[in-house]
Short mmCIF file of C-alpha atoms in Angstrom, two decimals:
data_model
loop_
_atom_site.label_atom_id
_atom_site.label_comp_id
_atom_site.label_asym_id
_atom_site.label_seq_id
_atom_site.Cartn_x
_atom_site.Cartn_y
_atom_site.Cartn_z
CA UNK P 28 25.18 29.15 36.10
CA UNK P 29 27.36 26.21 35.96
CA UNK P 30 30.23 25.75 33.59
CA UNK P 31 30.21 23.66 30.64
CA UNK P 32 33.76 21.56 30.29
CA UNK P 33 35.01 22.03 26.89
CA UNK P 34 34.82 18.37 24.79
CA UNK P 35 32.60 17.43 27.26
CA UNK P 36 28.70 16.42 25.23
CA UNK P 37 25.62 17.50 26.84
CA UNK P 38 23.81 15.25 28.57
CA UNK P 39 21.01 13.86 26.03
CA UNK P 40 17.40 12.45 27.44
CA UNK P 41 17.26 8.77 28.01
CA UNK P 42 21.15 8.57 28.32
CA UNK P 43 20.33 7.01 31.81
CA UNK P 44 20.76 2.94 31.55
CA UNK P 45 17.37 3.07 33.60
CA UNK P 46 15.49 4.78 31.70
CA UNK P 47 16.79 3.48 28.34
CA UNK P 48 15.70 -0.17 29.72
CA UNK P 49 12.42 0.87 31.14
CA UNK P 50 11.93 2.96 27.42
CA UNK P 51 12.77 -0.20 25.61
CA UNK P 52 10.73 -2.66 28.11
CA UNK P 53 7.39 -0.10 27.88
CA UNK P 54 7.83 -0.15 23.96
CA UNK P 55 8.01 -4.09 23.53
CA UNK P 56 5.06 -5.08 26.10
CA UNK P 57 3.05 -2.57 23.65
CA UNK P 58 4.41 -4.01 20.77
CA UNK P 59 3.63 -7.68 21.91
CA UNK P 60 -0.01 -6.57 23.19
CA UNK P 61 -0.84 -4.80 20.06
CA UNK P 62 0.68 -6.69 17.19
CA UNK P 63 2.31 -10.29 18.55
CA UNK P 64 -0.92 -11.51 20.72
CA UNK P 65 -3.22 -11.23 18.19
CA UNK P 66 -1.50 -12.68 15.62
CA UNK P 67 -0.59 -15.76 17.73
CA UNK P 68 -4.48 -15.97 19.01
CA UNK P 69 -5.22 -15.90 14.96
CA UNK P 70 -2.76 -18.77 14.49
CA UNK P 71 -3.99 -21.24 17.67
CA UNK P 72 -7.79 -20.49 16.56
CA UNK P 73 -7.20 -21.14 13.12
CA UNK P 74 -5.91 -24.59 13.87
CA UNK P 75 -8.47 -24.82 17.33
CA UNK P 76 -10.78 -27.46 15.50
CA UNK P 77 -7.96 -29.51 13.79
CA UNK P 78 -6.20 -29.55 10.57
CA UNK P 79 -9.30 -30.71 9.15
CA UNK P 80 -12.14 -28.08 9.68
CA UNK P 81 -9.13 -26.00 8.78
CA UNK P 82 -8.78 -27.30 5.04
CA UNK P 83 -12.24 -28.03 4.64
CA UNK P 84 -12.70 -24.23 5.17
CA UNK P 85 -9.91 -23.19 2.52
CA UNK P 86 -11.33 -25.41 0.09
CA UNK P 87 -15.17 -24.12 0.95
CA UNK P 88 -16.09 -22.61 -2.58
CA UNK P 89 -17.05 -19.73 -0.88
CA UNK P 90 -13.66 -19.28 0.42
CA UNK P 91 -11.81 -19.92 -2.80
CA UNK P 92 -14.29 -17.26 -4.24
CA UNK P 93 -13.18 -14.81 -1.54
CA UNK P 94 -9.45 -15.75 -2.34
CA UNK P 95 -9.60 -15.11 -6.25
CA UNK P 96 -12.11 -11.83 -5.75
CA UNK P 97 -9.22 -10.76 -3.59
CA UNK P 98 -6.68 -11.61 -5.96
CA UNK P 99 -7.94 -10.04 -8.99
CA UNK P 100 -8.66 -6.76 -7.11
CA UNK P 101 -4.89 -7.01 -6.32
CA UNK P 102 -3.78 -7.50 -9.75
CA UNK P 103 -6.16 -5.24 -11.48
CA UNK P 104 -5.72 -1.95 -9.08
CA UNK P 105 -2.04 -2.63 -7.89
CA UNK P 106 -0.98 -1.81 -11.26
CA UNK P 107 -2.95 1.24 -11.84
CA UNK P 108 -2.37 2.75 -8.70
CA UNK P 109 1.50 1.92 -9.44
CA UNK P 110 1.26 3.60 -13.15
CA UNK P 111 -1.02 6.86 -11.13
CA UNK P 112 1.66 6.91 -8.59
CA UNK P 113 4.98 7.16 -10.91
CA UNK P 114 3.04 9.73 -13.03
CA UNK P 115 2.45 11.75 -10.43
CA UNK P 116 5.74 11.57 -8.64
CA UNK P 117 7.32 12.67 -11.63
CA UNK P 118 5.11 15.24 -12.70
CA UNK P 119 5.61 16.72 -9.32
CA UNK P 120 9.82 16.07 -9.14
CA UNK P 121 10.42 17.03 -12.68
CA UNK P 122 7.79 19.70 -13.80
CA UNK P 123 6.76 22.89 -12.90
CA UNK P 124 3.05 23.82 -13.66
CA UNK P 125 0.18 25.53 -12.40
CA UNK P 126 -1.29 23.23 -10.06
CA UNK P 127 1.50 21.59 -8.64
CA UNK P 128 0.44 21.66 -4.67
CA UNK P 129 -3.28 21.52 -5.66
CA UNK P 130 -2.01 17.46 -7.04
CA UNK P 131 -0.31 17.32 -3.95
CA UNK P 132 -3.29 17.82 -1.92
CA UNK P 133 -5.24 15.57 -4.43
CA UNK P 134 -2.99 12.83 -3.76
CA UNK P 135 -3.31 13.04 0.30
CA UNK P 136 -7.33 12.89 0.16
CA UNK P 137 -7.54 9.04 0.54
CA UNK P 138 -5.39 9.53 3.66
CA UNK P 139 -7.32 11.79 5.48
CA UNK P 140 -10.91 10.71 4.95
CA UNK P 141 -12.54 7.18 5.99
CA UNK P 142 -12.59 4.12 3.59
CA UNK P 143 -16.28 4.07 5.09
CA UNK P 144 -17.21 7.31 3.66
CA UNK P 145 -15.46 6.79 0.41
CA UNK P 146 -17.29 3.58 -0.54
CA UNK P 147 -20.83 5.85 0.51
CA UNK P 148 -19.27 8.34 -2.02
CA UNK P 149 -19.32 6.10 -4.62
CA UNK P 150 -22.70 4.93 -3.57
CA UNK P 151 -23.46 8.83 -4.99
CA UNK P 152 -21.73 8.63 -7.98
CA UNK P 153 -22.07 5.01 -9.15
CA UNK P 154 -25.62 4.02 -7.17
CA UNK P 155 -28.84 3.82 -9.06
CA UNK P 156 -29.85 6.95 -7.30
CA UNK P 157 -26.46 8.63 -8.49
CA UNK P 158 -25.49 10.92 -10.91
CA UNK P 159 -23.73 8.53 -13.27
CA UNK P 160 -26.06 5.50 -12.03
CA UNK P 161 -28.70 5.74 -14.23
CA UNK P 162 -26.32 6.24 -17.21
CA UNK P 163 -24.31 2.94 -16.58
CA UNK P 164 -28.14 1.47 -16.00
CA UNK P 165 -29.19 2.24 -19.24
CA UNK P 166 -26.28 0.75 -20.94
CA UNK P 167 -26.33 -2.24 -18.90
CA UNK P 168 -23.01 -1.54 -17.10
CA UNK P 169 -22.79 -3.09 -13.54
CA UNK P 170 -20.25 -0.85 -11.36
CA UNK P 171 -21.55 -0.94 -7.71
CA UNK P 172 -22.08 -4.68 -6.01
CA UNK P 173 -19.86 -5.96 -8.73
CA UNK P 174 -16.13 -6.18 -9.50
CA UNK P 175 -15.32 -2.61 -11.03
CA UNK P 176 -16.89 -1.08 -7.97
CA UNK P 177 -14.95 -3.22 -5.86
CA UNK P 178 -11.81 -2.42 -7.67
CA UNK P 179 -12.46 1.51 -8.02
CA UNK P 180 -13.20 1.59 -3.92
CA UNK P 181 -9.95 -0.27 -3.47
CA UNK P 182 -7.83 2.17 -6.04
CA UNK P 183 -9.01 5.17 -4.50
CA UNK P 184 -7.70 3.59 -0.64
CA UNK P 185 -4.71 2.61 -2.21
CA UNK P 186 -3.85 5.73 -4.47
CA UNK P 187 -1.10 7.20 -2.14
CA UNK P 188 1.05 4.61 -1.29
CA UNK P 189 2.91 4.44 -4.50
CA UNK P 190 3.05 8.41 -4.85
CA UNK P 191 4.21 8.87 -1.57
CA UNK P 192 7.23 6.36 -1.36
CA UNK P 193 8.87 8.10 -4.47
CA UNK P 194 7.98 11.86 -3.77
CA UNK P 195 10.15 12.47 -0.88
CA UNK P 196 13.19 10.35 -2.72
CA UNK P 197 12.90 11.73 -6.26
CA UNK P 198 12.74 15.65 -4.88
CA UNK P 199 16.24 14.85 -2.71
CA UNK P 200 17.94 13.20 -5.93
CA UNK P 201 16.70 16.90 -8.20
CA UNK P 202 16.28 16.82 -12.00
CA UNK P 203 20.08 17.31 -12.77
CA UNK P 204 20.47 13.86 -14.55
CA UNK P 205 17.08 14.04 -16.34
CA UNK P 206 17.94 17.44 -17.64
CA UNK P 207 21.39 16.44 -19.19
CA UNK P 208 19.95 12.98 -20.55
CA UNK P 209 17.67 15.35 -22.74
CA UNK P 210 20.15 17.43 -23.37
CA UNK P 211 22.73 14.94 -24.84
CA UNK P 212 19.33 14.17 -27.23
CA UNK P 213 17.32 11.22 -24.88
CA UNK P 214 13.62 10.73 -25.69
CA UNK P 215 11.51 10.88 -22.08
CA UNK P 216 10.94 7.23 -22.47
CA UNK P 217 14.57 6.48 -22.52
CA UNK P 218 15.18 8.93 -19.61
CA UNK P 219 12.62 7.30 -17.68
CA UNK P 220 13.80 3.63 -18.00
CA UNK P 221 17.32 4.52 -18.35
CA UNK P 222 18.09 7.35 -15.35
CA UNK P 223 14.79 7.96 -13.30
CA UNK P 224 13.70 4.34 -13.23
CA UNK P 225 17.12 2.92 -11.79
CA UNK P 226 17.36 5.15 -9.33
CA UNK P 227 13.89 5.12 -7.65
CA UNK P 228 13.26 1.25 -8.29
CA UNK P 229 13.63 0.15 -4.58
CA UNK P 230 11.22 2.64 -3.32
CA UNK P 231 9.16 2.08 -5.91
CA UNK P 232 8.41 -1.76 -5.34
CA UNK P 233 8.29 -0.50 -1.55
CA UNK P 234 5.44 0.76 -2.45
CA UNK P 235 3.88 -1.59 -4.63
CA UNK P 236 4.55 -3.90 -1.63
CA UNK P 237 2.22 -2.02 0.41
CA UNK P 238 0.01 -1.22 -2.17
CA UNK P 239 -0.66 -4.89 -2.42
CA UNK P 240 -0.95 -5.39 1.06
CA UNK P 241 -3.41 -2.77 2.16
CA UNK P 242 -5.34 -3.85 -1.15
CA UNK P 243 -5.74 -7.57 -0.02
CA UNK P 244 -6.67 -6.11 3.53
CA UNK P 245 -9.08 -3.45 2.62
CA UNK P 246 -12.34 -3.55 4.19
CA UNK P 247 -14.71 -0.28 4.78
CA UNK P 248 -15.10 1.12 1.53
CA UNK P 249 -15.44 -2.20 -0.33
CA UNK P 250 -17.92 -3.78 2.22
CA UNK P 251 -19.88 -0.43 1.05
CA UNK P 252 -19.77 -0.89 -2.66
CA UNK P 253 -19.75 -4.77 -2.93
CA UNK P 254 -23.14 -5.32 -1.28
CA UNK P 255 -21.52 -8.60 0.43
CA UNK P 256 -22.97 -10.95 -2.16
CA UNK P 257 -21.77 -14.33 -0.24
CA UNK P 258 -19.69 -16.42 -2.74
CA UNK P 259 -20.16 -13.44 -5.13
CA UNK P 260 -19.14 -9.89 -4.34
CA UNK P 261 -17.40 -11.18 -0.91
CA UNK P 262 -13.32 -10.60 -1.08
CA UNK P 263 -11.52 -11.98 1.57
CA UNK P 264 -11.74 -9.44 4.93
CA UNK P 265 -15.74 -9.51 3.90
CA UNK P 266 -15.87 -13.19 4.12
CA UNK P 267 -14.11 -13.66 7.21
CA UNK P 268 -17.19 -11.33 8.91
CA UNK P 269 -19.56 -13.04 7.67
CA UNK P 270 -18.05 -16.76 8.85
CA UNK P 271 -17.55 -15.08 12.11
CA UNK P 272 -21.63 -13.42 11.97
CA UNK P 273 -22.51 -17.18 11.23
CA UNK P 274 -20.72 -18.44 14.77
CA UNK P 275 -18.18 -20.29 12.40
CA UNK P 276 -15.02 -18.97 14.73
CA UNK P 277 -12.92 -21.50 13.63
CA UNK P 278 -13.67 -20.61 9.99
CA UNK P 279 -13.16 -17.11 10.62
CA UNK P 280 -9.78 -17.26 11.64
CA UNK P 281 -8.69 -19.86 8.85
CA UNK P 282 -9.80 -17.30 6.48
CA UNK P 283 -7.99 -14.76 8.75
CA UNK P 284 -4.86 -16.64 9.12
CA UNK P 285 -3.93 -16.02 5.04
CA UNK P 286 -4.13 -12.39 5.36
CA UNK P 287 -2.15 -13.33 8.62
CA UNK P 288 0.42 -14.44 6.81
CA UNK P 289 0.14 -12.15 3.80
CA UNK P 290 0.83 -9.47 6.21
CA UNK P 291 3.70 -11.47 7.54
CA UNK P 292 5.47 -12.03 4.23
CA UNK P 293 4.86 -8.03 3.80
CA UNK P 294 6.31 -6.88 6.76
CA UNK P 295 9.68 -9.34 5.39
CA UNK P 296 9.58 -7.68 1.67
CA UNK P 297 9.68 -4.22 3.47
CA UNK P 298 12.49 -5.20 5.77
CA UNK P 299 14.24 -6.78 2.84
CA UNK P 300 13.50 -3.46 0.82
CA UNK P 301 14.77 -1.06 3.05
CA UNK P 302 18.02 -3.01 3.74
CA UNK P 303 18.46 -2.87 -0.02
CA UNK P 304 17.55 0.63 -0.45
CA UNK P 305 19.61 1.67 2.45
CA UNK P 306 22.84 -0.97 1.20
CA UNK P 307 22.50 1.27 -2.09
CA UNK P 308 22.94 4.46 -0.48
CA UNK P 309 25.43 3.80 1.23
CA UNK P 310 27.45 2.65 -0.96
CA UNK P 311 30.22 5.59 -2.31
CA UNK P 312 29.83 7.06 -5.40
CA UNK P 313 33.04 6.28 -7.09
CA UNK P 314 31.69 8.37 -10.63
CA UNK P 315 29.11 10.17 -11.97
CA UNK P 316 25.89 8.22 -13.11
CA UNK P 317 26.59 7.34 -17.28
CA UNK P 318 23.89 9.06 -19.24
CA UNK P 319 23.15 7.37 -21.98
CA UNK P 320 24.80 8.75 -25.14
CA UNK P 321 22.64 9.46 -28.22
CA UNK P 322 23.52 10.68 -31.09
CA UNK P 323 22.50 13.94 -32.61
CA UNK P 324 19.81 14.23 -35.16
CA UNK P 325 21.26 15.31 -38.30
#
């Protein structure tokens, strides 16, 4: 056996300038295959036609109807899924009940199973031929191939994110300052917005970020549920099939291009988020966190 020379570190795998190069080169040719090309192809197709067949398809009404469908899923389930996903976080973090892992699990189903097959779930549950179907019918309430079916298909894809970003952070920070801000007499509320809140706010809107993102992007289980009503039921991703179904490339990748860029401005909010997340814990601690003092109840 050969000595080891006392100070001296182990040799460590890809401490070799070759391989550390040929690592590196292998990783961005992937990277540029995978994510770069297609987003420039998206960007010289777009524009293939001219600037004209370009902003004639933006302004199509069918297109604008795409773009607000898309928007007003975005606004309606990014906020619920944000409220579901604090809720939870907490509850998990703070409490201790029975049920605790069975949430967990809960919370990871839209992970592990296909948008496809969650949009033919709802098909069960919300369809004519479902079990709550006929009892929307007979009040006249529209869920499937309309906007709340839309919106539920893209809540359930989007549950996790939220949850997830502020699970891992709000078990590592522990329940020590919550505890003593009810102890020196703090309502929950003014725990929440005055200890929990500051402290998980950059993962939090990390996750709204991608909430948003994967919301505006979603495609299986909505083109289930919306019955791709053209210029009716049609959000964004849906349109730009149908353009391209219709030989309208051009078109297609117009439409494409603002999720293009959507994604773009994500992937900058996320860098931007983690830097500032990061800044903040790195930063010493030069006291304790200030609980906010209440006074006792007489």
């Amino acid at each position: 056996m050969s000595a080891v020379h006392p100070g001296r570190k182990p040799p460590r795998v890809g401490d070799q300038p070759l391989f550390r190069r040929s690592l590196i080169a292998v990783v961005l040719i992937i990277g540029a295959l995978l994510i770069l090309a297609p987003l420039i192809v998206i960007g010289f197709e777009a524009f293939s036609e001219g600037w004209r067949v370009y902003a004639s398809t933006l302004v199509h009404p069918d297109t604008r109807h795409a773009i607000f469908l898309t928007v007003v899923t975005a606004l309606i389930a990014v906020p619920i899924n944000t409220i579901f996903g604090v809720a939870a976080a907490w509850a998990i973090t703070k409490f201790d009940f029975p049920g605790r892992r069975f949430l967990l699990v809960v919370i990871e189903i839209p992970f592990s199973i296909s948008p496809i097959v969650a949009g033919v779930a709802y098909l069960f549950v919300y369809g004519l031929q479902g079990y709550l179907g006929p009892l929307f019918d007979a009040y006249d309430v529209k869920v499937l191939f309309a906007l709340p079916g839309i919106v539920l298909a893209s809540m359930f894809v989007t549950a996790p994110f939220v949850a997830r970003e502020l699970i891992p952070l709000m078990q590592a920070q522990g329940r020590d300052l919550e505890e003593a801000a009810t102890s020196l007499g703090a309502s929950g509320w003014r725990t929440f917005f005055s200890v929990t809140l500051p402290n998980i706010k950059w993962a939090l809107l990390y996750g709204v970020v991608l909430c948003n993102a994967r919301v505006m992007g979603e495609f299986g289980a909505v083109s289930v549920v919306s019955g791709n009503i053209r210029g009716q039921t049609n959000t964004l991703p849906l349109h730009i099939e149908l353009l391209y179904h219709d030989y309208q490339a051009a078109g297609a990748f117009a439409s494409a291009s603002i999720l293009a860029v959507i994604a773009v401005f994500t992937i900058i909010a996320k860098v931007a988020l983690e830097r500032q997340g990061a800044g903040r814990v790195r930063r010493p601690a030069l006291s304790a966190p200030v609980v906010p003092a209440v006074e006792p109840k007489p």
